[in-house]
Every structure is written in C-alpha cells, then in structure tokens.
Short mmCIF file of C-alpha atoms in Angstrom, two decimals:
data_model
loop_
_atom_site.label_atom_id
_atom_site.label_comp_id
_atom_site.label_asym_id
_atom_site.label_seq_id
_atom_site.Cartn_x
_atom_site.Cartn_y
_atom_site.Cartn_z
CA MET A 1 0.00 0.00 0.00
CA ARG A 2 2.80 2.41 0.92
CA PHE A 3 4.48 1.67 -2.44
CA ALA A 4 1.26 2.43 -4.33
CA CYS A 5 0.81 5.77 -2.54
CA SER A 6 4.40 6.85 -3.05
CA SER A 7 4.21 5.82 -6.72
CA LEU A 8 1.12 7.98 -7.21
CA LEU A 9 2.85 10.95 -5.58
CA LEU A 10 5.87 10.52 -7.83
CA LEU A 11 3.69 10.34 -10.93
CA ALA A 12 1.81 13.49 -9.88
CA ALA A 13 5.11 15.33 -9.44
CA CYS A 14 6.20 14.35 -12.95
CA GLY A 15 3.20 15.97 -14.66
CA ASP A 16 5.10 18.97 -16.00
CA ILE A 17 8.31 17.25 -17.09
CA PRO A 18 10.28 18.40 -18.96
CA ARG A 19 10.34 21.72 -17.12
CA ASP A 20 11.62 25.13 -18.05
CA PRO A 21 12.70 26.79 -14.78
CA GLU A 22 13.02 30.16 -16.52
CA GLY A 23 9.86 29.65 -18.61
CA THR A 24 11.44 29.98 -22.05
CA LEU A 25 8.84 27.96 -23.95
CA ASP A 26 5.92 29.72 -22.24
CA THR A 27 7.51 33.12 -22.86
CA VAL A 28 8.11 32.36 -26.54
CA ARG A 29 4.48 31.29 -26.94
CA ALA A 30 3.14 34.28 -25.00
CA THR A 31 5.27 36.95 -26.71
CA ARG A 32 5.20 35.19 -30.11
CA VAL A 33 8.88 36.08 -30.51
CA ILE A 34 11.94 33.80 -30.59
CA ARG A 35 15.04 35.85 -29.77
CA VAL A 36 17.76 34.29 -31.94
CA GLY A 37 21.45 35.10 -31.96
CA ALA A 38 22.91 34.39 -35.40
CA VAL A 39 26.65 33.93 -35.78
CA GLY A 40 27.87 35.81 -38.85
CA GLY A 41 29.68 33.96 -41.62
CA ALA A 42 27.84 30.65 -41.29
CA GLU A 43 28.29 28.34 -44.25
CA THR A 44 25.46 28.33 -46.80
CA GLY A 45 24.44 24.73 -46.09
CA ASP A 46 24.57 25.29 -42.36
CA ALA A 47 22.49 28.47 -42.67
CA ALA A 48 19.83 26.70 -44.76
CA ALA A 49 19.53 23.93 -42.18
CA ALA A 50 19.34 26.44 -39.31
CA ARG A 51 16.59 28.37 -41.16
CA ALA A 52 14.63 25.14 -41.62
CA VAL A 53 14.85 24.41 -37.89
CA LEU A 54 13.77 27.95 -37.01
CA ARG A 55 10.77 27.64 -39.36
CA GLY A 56 9.77 24.43 -37.59
CA VAL A 57 10.16 25.93 -34.11
CA ALA A 58 8.19 28.99 -35.25
CA ALA A 59 5.38 26.79 -36.57
CA ARG A 60 5.22 24.80 -33.32
CA THR A 61 5.15 27.88 -31.09
CA GLY A 62 3.29 30.44 -33.19
CA ALA A 63 6.27 32.77 -32.76
CA THR A 64 8.44 34.71 -35.19
CA PRO A 65 12.25 34.53 -35.01
CA ARG A 66 13.87 37.93 -34.33
CA LEU A 67 17.54 37.72 -35.36
CA THR A 68 20.44 39.51 -33.72
CA TYR A 69 23.74 39.06 -35.56
CA GLY A 70 27.07 38.86 -33.81
CA THR A 71 30.09 36.78 -32.94
CA LEU A 72 29.83 33.48 -31.11
CA GLU A 73 31.07 34.19 -27.60
CA PRO A 74 29.04 37.37 -26.94
CA LEU A 75 25.92 35.66 -28.28
CA LEU A 76 26.44 32.63 -26.04
CA LEU A 77 26.94 34.91 -23.03
CA ARG A 78 23.65 36.63 -23.86
CA LEU A 79 22.00 33.21 -24.17
CA GLU A 80 23.29 32.20 -20.74
CA ALA A 81 21.95 35.47 -19.29
CA GLY A 82 18.49 34.80 -20.72
CA GLN A 83 18.66 37.65 -23.23
CA LEU A 84 18.39 35.23 -26.19
CA ASP A 85 16.35 32.03 -26.64
CA LEU A 86 18.59 30.33 -29.24
CA VAL A 87 21.90 30.74 -31.02
CA VAL A 88 22.36 29.44 -34.57
CA GLY A 89 25.28 29.30 -36.97
CA ALA A 90 27.76 28.07 -34.37
CA ARG A 91 30.19 25.19 -34.86
CA PHE A 92 31.70 23.30 -31.95
CA ASP A 93 34.30 20.57 -31.58
CA ALA A 94 34.11 17.78 -29.03
CA LYS A 95 36.36 19.67 -26.60
CA SER A 96 34.41 22.93 -26.52
CA PRO A 97 34.04 24.27 -22.97
CA TRP A 98 30.63 25.60 -24.02
CA ALA A 99 29.28 22.04 -24.19
CA THR A 100 28.73 22.11 -20.42
CA ARG A 101 27.54 25.72 -20.20
CA VAL A 102 24.78 25.65 -22.84
CA ALA A 103 22.57 22.99 -24.40
CA LEU A 104 23.91 21.94 -27.79
CA GLY A 105 21.06 20.49 -29.81
CA PRO A 106 21.57 17.59 -32.20
CA ALA A 107 24.25 18.26 -34.81
CA TYR A 108 22.72 19.30 -38.12
CA ALA A 109 26.00 19.59 -40.05
CA ARG A 110 29.49 18.14 -39.60
CA ARG A 111 32.81 19.03 -41.18
CA ASP A 112 36.32 17.57 -40.96
CA GLU A 113 38.89 20.24 -40.20
CA ALA A 114 42.62 20.19 -39.53
CA GLY A 115 42.07 19.99 -35.77
CA GLY A 116 39.27 17.43 -35.96
CA VAL A 117 35.55 17.35 -36.61
CA THR A 118 33.28 20.31 -35.91
CA ALA A 119 29.51 20.24 -35.87
CA ALA A 120 26.83 22.90 -36.22
CA HIS A 121 24.15 22.97 -33.54
CA VAL A 122 21.14 25.05 -32.57
CA VAL A 123 22.06 26.14 -29.05
CA ALA A 124 19.64 26.76 -26.18
CA ARG A 125 19.98 27.88 -22.58
CA ASN A 126 20.90 25.08 -20.20
CA GLY A 127 18.11 23.69 -18.03
CA GLU A 128 15.18 24.83 -20.18
CA ASN A 129 14.27 21.23 -20.86
CA GLY A 130 10.84 21.69 -22.44
CA TRP A 131 12.29 24.27 -24.85
CA ILE A 132 15.38 22.14 -25.51
CA THR A 133 13.18 19.12 -26.27
CA LEU A 134 11.04 21.06 -28.76
CA VAL A 135 14.10 22.51 -30.52
CA ALA A 136 15.83 19.11 -30.67
CA ARG A 137 12.71 17.48 -32.10
CA GLU A 138 12.46 20.14 -34.82
CA THR A 139 16.20 19.88 -35.55
CA ARG A 140 15.90 16.14 -36.12
CA ALA A 141 12.74 16.52 -38.21
CA ARG A 142 13.79 19.48 -40.34
CA ALA A 143 17.54 19.22 -40.69
CA GLY A 144 18.07 15.46 -40.64
CA ALA A 145 20.14 15.78 -37.46
CA ARG A 146 21.72 12.81 -35.78
#
C-alpha cells in the first residue's frame, strides 16, 4: 500500500516534465517572438539547415524569429543570461568548454577540419528542458540531425 501511494505521488510530481525553470517555452508562446542570436559567416548549407529548424520551431510555437547578428562568444553569453532564446550558426568541436555551459542540440551539419571534426548545432539555454526538447525534435525533423 505504501508503495502504491508513493508511486502515485511521484507520478503526480512528474506531470510537467520536462520543465523550463526560466519559462522559455511559455515566454516564446506568450510573446510570439523567438530571440535568436545568429553567428555571422555561417556556411550556406549550415544556414539553410538552421533556417529550416527555425521555421519548424516557429510553426510549433506560433512565434516569429527575431535575429540579432554577432560573434559566437558574446551571443552565447547573452544566451546564458536569458537575453536570447537560441543561437544558430555556431560550430563546436568535441572539446568545446561551451558544451557544459549551454545545451547543444543535435548536430545538423558536420565538417572535418585540420584539428578534428566540428559540428553545427542550434544552441539553447541550459536547463530549459521543455524548450530544448522542442528545438531538438524540430532539428531532427527538419535538418536530418543525428
């Protein structure tokens, strides 16, 4: 009996998983704006895939992407601070220190370089799991990500 009661309590607590502690998904839906940092100089193929993902996310949320162009590090800092919802056009290698600071979505493009392989990702703020899940789903569906 005790097991059944504790199981029911656990299931009730899981009702809103995945959660967005900062409310990114709810904010995007309410404001109908996706604040996107776009890294300048992205390769044509990478940019086309990123646009496809953004179109999918926009369709799922009823929001319009609002792009802010810049360089990678300042955009990622703004993402961490909650001033942006996504960053696109960024390439990372397996050793990037950003991999633990932000949520790298599924890779939608890969390239062999002199120092190893880099991959392009749509990047979201760490911990916003509902938002991250939606973006990852759209990345896989629209950009053939692995």
